[in-house]
Short mmCIF file of C-alpha atoms and ligand atoms in Angstrom, two decimals:
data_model
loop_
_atom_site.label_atom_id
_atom_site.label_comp_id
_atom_site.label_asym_id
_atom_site.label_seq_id
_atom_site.Cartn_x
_atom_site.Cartn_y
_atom_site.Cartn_z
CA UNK A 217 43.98 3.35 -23.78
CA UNK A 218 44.09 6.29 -26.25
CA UNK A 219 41.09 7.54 -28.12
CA UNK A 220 42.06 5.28 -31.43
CA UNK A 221 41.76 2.18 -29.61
CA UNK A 222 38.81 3.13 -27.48
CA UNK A 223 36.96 4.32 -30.91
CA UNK A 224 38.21 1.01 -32.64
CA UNK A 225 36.80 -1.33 -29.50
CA UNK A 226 33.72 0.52 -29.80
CA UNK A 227 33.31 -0.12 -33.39
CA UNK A 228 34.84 -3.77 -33.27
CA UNK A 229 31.91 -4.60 -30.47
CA UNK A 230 29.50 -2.60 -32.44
CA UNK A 231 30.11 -5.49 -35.09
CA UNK A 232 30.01 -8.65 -32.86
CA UNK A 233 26.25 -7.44 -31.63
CA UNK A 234 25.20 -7.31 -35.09
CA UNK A 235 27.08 -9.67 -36.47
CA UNK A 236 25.58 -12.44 -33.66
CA UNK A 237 21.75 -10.63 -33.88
CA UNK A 238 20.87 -13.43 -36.43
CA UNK A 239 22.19 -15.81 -34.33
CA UNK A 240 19.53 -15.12 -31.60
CA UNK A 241 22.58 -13.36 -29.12
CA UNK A 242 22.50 -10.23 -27.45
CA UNK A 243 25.25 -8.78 -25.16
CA UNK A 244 23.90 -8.95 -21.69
CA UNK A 245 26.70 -6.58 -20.61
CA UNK A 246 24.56 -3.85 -22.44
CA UNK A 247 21.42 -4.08 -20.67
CA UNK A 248 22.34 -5.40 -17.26
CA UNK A 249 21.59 -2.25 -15.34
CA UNK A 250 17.83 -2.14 -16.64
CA UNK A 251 17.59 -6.10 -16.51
CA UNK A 252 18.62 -6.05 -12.68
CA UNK A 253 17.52 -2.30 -11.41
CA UNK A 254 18.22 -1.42 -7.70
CA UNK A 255 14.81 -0.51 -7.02
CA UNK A 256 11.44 -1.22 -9.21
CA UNK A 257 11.39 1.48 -12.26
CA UNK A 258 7.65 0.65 -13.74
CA UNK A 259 7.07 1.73 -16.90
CA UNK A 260 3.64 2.46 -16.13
CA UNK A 261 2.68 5.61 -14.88
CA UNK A 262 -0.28 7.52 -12.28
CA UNK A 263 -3.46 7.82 -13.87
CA UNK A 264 -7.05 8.95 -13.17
CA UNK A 265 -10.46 8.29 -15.10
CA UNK A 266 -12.65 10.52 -13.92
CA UNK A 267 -16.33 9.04 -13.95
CA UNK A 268 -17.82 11.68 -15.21
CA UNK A 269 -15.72 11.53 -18.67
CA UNK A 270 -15.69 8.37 -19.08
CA UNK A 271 -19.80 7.29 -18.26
CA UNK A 272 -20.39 9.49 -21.68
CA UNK A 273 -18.44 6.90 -24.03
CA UNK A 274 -19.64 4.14 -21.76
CA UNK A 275 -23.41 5.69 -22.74
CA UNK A 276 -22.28 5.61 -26.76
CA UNK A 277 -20.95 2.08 -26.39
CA UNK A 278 -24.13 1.34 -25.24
CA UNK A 279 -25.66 2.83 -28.23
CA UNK A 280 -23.37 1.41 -30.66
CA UNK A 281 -22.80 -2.12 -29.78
CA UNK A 282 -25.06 -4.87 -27.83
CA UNK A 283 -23.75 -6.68 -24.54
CA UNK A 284 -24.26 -10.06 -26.32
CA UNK A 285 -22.78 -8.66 -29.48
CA UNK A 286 -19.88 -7.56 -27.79
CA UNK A 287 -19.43 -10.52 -24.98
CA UNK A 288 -18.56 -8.03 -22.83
CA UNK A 289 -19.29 -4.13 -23.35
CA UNK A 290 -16.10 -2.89 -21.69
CA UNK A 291 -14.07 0.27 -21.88
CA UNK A 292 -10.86 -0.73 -20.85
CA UNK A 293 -8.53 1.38 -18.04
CA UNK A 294 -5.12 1.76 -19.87
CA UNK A 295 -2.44 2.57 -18.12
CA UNK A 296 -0.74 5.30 -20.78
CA UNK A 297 2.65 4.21 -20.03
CA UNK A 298 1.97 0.60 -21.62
CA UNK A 299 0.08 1.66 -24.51
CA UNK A 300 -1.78 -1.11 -26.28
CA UNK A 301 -1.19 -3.72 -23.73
CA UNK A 302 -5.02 -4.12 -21.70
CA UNK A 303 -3.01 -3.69 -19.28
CA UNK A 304 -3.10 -0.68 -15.86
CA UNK A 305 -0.48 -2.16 -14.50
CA UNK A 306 2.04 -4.96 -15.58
CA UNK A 307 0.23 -7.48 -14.14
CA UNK A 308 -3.59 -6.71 -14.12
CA UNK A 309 -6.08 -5.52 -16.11
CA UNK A 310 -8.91 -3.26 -15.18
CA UNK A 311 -12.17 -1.98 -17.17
CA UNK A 312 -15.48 -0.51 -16.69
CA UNK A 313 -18.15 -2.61 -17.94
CA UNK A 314 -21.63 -1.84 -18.68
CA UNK A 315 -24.94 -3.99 -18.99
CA UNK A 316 -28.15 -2.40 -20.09
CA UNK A 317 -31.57 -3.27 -19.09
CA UNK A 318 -32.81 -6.57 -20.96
CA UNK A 319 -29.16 -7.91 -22.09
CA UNK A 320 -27.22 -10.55 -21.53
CA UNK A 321 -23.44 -11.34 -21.53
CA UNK A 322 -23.21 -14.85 -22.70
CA UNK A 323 -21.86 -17.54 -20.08
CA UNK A 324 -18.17 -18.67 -20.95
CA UNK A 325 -14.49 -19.28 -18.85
CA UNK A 326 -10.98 -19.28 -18.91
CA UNK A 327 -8.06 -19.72 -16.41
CA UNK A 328 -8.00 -16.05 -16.00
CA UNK A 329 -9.78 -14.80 -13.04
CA UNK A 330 -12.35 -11.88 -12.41
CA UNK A 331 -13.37 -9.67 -10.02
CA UNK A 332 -16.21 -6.91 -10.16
CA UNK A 333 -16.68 -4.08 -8.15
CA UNK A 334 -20.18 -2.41 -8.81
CA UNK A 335 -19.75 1.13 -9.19
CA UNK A 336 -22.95 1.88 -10.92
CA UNK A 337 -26.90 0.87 -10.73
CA UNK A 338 -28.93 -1.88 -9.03
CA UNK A 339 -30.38 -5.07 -9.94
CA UNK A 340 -27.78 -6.54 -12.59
CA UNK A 341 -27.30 -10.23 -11.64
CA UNK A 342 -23.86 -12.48 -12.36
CA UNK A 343 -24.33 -16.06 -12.46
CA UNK A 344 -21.44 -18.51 -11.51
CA UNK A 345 -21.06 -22.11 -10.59
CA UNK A 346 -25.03 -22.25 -10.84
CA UNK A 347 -25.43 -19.10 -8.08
CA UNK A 348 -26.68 -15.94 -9.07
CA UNK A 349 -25.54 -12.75 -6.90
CA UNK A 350 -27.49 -9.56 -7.50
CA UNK A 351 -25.41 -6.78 -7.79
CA UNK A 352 -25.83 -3.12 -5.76
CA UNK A 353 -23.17 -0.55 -5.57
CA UNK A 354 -20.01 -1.57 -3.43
CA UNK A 355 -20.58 -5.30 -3.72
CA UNK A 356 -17.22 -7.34 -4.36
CA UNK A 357 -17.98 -10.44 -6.58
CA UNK A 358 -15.21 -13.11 -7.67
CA UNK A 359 -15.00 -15.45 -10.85
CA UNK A 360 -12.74 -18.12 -9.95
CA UNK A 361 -10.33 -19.13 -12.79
CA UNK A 362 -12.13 -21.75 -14.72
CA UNK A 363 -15.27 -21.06 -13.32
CA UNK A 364 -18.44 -20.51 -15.87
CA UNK A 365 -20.14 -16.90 -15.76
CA UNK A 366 -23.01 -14.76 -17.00
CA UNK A 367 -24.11 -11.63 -16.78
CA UNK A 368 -27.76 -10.52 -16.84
CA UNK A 369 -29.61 -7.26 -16.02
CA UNK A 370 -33.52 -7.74 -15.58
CA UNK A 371 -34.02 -4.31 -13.74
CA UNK A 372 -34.93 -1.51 -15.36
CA UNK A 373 -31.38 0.71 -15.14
CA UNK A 374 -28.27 0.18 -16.66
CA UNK A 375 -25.56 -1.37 -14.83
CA UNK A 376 -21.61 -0.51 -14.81
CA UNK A 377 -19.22 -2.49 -12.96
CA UNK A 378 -15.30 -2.38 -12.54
CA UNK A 379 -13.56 -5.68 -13.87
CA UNK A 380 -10.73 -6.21 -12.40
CA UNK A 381 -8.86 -9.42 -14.21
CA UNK A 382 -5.03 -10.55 -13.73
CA UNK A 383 -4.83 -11.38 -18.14
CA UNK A 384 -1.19 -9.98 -18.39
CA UNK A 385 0.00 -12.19 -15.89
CA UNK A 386 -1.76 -15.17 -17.24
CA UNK A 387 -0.67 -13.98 -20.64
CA UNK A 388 3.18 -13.68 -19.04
CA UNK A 389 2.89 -17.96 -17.88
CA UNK A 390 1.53 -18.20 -21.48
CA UNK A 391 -1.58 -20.39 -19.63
CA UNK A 392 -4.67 -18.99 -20.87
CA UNK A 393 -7.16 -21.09 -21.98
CA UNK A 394 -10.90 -20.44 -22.72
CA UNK A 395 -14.25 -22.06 -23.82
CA UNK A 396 -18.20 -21.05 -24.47
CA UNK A 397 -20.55 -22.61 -22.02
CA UNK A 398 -23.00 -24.84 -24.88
CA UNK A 399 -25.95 -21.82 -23.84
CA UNK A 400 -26.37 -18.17 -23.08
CA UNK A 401 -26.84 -18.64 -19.73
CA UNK A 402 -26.10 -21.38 -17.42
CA UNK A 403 -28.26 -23.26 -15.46
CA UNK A 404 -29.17 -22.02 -11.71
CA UNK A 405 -28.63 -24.45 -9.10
CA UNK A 406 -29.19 -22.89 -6.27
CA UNK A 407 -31.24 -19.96 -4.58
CA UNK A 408 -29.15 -16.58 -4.30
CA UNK A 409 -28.23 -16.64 -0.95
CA UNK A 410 -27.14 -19.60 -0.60
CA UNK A 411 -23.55 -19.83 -0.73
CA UNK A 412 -23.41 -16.79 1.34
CA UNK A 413 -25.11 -18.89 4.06
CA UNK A 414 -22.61 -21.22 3.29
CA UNK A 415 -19.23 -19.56 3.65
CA UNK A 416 -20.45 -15.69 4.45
CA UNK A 417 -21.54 -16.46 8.15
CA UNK A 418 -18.45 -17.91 9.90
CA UNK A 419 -19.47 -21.38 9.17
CA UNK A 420 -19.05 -23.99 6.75
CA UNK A 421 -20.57 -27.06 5.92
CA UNK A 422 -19.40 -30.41 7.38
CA UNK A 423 -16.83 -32.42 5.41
CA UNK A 424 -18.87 -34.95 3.35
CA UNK A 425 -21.74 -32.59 3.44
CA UNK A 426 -24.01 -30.65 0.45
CA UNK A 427 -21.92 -27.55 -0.20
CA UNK A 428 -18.39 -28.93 1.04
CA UNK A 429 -17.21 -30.18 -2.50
CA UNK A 430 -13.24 -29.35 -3.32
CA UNK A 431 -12.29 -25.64 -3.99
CA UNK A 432 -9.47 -24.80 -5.58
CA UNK A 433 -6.99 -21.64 -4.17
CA UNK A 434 -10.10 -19.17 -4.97
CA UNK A 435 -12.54 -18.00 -2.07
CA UNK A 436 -15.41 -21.02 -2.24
CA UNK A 437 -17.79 -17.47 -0.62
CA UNK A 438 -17.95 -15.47 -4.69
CA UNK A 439 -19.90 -12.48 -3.00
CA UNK A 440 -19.26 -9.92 -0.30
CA UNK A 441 -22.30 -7.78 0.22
CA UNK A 442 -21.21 -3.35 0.40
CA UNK A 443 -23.86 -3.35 2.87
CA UNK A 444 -22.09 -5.59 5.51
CA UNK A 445 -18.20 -4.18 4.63
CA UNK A 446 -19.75 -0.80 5.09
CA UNK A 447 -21.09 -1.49 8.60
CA UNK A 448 -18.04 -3.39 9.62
CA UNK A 449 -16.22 -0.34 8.67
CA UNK A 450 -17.92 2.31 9.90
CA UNK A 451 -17.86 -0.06 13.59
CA UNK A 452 -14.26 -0.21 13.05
CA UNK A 453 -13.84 3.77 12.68
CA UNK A 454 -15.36 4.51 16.04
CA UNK A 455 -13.55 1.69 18.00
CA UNK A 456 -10.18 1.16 16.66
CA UNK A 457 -7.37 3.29 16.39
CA UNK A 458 -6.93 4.68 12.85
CA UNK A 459 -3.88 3.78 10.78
CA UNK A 460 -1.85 6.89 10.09
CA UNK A 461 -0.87 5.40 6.94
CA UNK A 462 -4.07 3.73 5.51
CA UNK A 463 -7.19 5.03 8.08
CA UNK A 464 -8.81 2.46 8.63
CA UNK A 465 -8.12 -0.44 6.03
CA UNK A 466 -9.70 -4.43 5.47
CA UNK A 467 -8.92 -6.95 3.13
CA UNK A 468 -11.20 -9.17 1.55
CA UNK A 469 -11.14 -12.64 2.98
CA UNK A 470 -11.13 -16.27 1.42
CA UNK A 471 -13.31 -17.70 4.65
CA UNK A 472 -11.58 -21.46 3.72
CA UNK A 473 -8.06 -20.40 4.37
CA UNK A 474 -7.71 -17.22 5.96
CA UNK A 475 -5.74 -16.06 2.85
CA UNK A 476 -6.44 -13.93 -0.20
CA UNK A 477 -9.69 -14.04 -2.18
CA UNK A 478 -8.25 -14.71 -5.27
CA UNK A 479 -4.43 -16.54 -5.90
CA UNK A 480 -3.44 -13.77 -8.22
CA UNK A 481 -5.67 -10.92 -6.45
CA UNK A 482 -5.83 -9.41 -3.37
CA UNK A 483 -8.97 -7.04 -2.87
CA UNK A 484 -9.67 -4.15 0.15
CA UNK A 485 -12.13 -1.89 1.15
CA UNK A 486 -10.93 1.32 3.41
CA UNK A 487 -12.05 4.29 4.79
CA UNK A 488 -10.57 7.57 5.17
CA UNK A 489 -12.02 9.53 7.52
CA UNK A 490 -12.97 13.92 7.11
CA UNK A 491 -9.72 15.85 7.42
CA UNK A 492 -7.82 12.59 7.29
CA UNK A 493 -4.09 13.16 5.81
CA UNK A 494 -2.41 10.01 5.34
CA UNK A 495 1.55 9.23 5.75
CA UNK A 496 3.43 8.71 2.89
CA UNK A 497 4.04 4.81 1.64
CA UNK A 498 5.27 2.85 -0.72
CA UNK A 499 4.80 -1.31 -2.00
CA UNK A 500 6.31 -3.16 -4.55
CA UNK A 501 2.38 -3.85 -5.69
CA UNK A 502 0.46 -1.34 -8.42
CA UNK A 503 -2.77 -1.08 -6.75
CA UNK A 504 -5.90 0.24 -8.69
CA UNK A 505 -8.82 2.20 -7.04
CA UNK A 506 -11.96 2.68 -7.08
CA UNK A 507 -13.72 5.62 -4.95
CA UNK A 508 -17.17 4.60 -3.38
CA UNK A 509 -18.04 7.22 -1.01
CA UNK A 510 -16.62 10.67 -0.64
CA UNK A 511 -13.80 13.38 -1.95
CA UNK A 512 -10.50 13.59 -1.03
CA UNK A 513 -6.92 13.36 -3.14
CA UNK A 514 -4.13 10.69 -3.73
CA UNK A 515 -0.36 12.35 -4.16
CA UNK A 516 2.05 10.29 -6.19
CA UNK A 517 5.70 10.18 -6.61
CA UNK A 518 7.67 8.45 -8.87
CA UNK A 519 10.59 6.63 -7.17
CA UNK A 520 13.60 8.84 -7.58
CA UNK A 521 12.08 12.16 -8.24
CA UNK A 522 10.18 14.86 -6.18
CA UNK A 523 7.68 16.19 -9.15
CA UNK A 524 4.00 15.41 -7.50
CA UNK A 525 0.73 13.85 -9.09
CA UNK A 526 -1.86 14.97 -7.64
CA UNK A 527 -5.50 13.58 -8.07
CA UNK A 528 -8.60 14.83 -6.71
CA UNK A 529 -10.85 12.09 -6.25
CA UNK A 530 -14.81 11.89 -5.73
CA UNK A 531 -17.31 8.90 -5.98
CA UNK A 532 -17.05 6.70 -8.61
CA UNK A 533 -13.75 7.96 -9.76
CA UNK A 534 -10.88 4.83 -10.80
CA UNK A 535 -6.86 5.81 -10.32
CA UNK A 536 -3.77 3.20 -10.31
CA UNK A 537 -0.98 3.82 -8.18
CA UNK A 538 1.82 1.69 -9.74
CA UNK A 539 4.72 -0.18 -8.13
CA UNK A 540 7.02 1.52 -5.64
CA UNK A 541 5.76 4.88 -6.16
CA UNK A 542 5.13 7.11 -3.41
CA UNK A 543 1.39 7.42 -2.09
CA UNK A 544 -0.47 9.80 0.61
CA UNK A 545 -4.17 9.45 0.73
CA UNK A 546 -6.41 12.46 2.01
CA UNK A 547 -9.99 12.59 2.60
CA UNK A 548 -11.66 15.91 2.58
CA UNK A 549 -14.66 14.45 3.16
CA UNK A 550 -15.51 10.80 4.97
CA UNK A 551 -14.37 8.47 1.99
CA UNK A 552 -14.38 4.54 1.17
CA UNK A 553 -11.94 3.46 -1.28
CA UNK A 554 -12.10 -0.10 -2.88
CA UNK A 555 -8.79 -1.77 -4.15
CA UNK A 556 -6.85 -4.13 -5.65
CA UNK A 557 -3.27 -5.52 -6.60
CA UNK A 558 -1.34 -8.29 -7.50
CA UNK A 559 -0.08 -8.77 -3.69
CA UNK A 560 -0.33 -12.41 -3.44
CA UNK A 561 1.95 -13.49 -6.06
CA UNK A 562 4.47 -10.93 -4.46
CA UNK A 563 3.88 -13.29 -1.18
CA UNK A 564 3.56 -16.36 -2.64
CA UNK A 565 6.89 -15.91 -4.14
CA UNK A 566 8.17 -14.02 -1.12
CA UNK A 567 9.40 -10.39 -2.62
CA UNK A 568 6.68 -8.07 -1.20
CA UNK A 569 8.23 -5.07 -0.07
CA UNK A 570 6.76 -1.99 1.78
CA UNK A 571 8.00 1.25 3.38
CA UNK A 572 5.81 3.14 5.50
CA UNK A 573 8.21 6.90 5.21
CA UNK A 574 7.73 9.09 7.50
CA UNK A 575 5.71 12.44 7.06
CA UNK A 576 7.65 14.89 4.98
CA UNK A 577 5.09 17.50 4.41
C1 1HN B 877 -14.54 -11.32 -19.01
O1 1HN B 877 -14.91 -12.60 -19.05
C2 1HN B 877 -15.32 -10.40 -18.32
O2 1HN B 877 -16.84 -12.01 -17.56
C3 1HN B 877 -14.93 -9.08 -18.26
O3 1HN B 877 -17.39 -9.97 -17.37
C4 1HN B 877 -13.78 -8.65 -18.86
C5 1HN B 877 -11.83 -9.14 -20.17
C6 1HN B 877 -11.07 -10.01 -20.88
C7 1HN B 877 -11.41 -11.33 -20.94
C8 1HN B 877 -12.55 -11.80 -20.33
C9 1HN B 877 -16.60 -10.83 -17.70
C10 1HN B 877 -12.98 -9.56 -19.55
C11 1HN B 877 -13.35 -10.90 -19.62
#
C-alpha cells in the first residue's frame, strides 16, 4: 500500500472510532496489547512512609479532628501511582490509624473486611462480635466482613494501628454494603480471652457446643497475640533451616480450615535474621509491610527494567511492594516484618504465580 492509502485508512478508521464513541463502541484492536499484557504491568509503584514523617501529621490529626468525629482518624497509605483511589495497591487499602486516650470509634460494619496491625502504644481495645481484644504492639486482629466493631482506648497513651482493608476489591464486585450499630459501642459478651481459648489453643469446641456457632470463610480465632508469633519465631530461627528467599517466614492461620485468615487477605509475620541478604523474588501479589523489629533494606525492580528502589527500613516503617516486581529483603540488624496481600483470591481463582530468581548480585 502506498503512503496515500495508508494516510487515508488511518483517517477513514480515525472516523469510525469517533463516529461509534456515542454509540458506546470502542475498537478493541487498539488496546488489546494493554488489555491482555504478557506479564503484570501495575500501575502502582514502590513506596515507603517512613514513621517518623508521617507520626507528625498523625499528631495534628489528632489535634484537629476527634476519633468519634471522624469515625475513624486515619491517614491513608496511597500508593502514588493510583492517585486518589484509597488504594496501595489495586486491590487493598492500607492506613495508619490513631486513637487517643479517652475516645471512641463508634461501632458499625460492612462487607468489607479489616485487619489491624498495632504498630504503636498499649492498652487500646477493639470490640467485635461482643469480644474485646486489647491491643499491644505486633498483635494481628481481624474484622470479619459483616462483623460489628469498635474501637476504644481507656489507657493513658495514644494508640496507632495499621488498617489493612481489601475496599477496592469490594468496590471492583460493586458489593459493599454498610450500617451503624443502634449505639457507640456494642455490647460485651464475653470475657477477653475467651475466644482465644476457644480457637487460639489447638482446640475447638464440640459441635453443638457454646462457642461452635457457624463461621463464615473468616478465621472464627479474631486475635493473634505478637507475644506468642514472636516466640514461635524466634524457636523457629534456631531450629529450622532459614529460607534463602524469605528467612524465616509464617502465615497467619484460620485454626477452622487450615486456610487463610481472611477470604480476601492473607497476613505473615517473618524474620530476617543480622547480615541476612535475601534472594531475589517475584509474585503476582502487591504485598504491603510493616517493620516491627529491626533495620535492614527492601530492593525493588520494576518488571522489565534494571533501575533499583532501594528502601532502608527501621521499626515502624510501612512500604508496598506491588505485583510482579522484583524483591530482595536484607536485614542489617535481626528484623520482623509483618505483611499482607491479596494472595487468596489469586488461589481461589487459581492464577498465583511466583518466581524465586536466582542471586544476581
Ligand atoms: C473502618 O471501619 C476502619 O473499623 C478503618 O477501624 C478503616 C476504612 C474505610 C472504611 C472503613 C475501622 C476503614 C474502615
Amino acid at each position: 500500500m502506498n503512503e496515500a492509502t495508508t494516510n487515508d485508512r488511518r483517517a477513514a478508521r480515525e472516523r469510525l472510532y469517533a463516529d461509534m464513541r456515542p454509540a458506546n463502541l470502542t475498537p478493541l484492536w487498539e488496546s488489546l496489547h494493554a488489555l491482555v499484557p504478557k506479564s503484570p504491568a501495575s500501575p502502582c509503584v514502590p513506596a515507603l512512609w517512613r514513621y517518623d514523617e508521617a507520626r507528625p501529621f498523625l499528631a495534628r490529626a489528632g489535634e484537629v479532628i476527634s476519633a468519634e468525629e471522624a469515625v475513624r482518624r486515619v491517614l491513608i497509605l496511597e500508593n502514588p501511582g493510583i492517585p486518589g483511589q484509597s488504594a496501595i495497591t489495586q486491590s487493598l487499602y492500607a492506613g495508619l490509624q490513631l486513637i487517643l486516650p479517652g475516645e471512641i470509634a463508634p461501632s458499625h460494619r460492612h462487607v468489607q473486611t479489616a485487619l489491624r496491625f498495632v504498630v504503636e502504644g498499649s492498652g487500646a481495645f477493639t470490640a467485635v462480635n461482643g469480644e474485646r481484644t486489647t491491643m499491644h504492639p505486633g498483635d494481628f486482629i481481624i474484622t470479619p466482613s459483616w462483623t460489628f466493631h469498635d474501637h476504644g482506648n481507656e489507657a493513658d497513651v495514644p494508640v496507632v494501628w495499621l488498617d489493612g482493608l481489601d475496599i477496592p476489591t469490594v468496590r471492583l464486585l460493586d458489593a459493599g454494603f454498610a450500617e451503624d450499630f443502634p449505639a457507640k459501642q456494642q455490647p460485651i459478651e464475653r470475657s477477653e480471652g475467651t475466644n482465644l481459648a476457644r480457637f487460639g489453643e489447638n482446640l475447638a469446641p464440640m459441635p453443638g457446643d457454646a462457642g461452635a456457632r457457624p463461621h463464615g470463610a473468616a478465621s472464627p480465632l479474631f486475635a493473634w497475640p505478637y507475644a506468642r508469633s514472636r516466640a514461635a519465631l524466634e524457636r523457629l530461627r534456631r531450629e529450622s533451616p532459614i529460607d534463602p528467599w524469605q528467612g524465616t517466614k509464617m502465615r497467619y492461620l484460620n485454626p477452622a480450615t487450615g486456610g487463610w485468615p481472611m477470604p480476601t487477605i492473607g497476613a505473615y509475620l517473618q524474620l530476617l535474621p543480622a547480615g541476612f541478604e535475601g534472594r531475589p523474588w517475584r509474585q503476582t501479589d502487591g504485598i504491603v509491610y510493616s517493620v516491627v523489629e529491626g533495620r535492614g533494606r527492601a530492593t525493588i525492580e520494576r518488571p522489565g527494567q534494571s533501575e533499583r528502589t532501594v528502601f532502608e527500613f527501621g521499626p515502624r516503617d510501612h512500604f508496598v511492594v506491588p505485583s510482579w516486581h522484583t524483591c530482595r529483603l536484607s536485614g542489617d540488624e535481626e528484623s520482623v516484618l509483618f505483611s499482607f496481600s491479596d494472595r487468596p483470591i489469586h488461589e481461589a481463582l487459581a492464577m498465583h504465580r511466583e518466581e524465586k530468581l536466582d542471586d544476581a548480585r
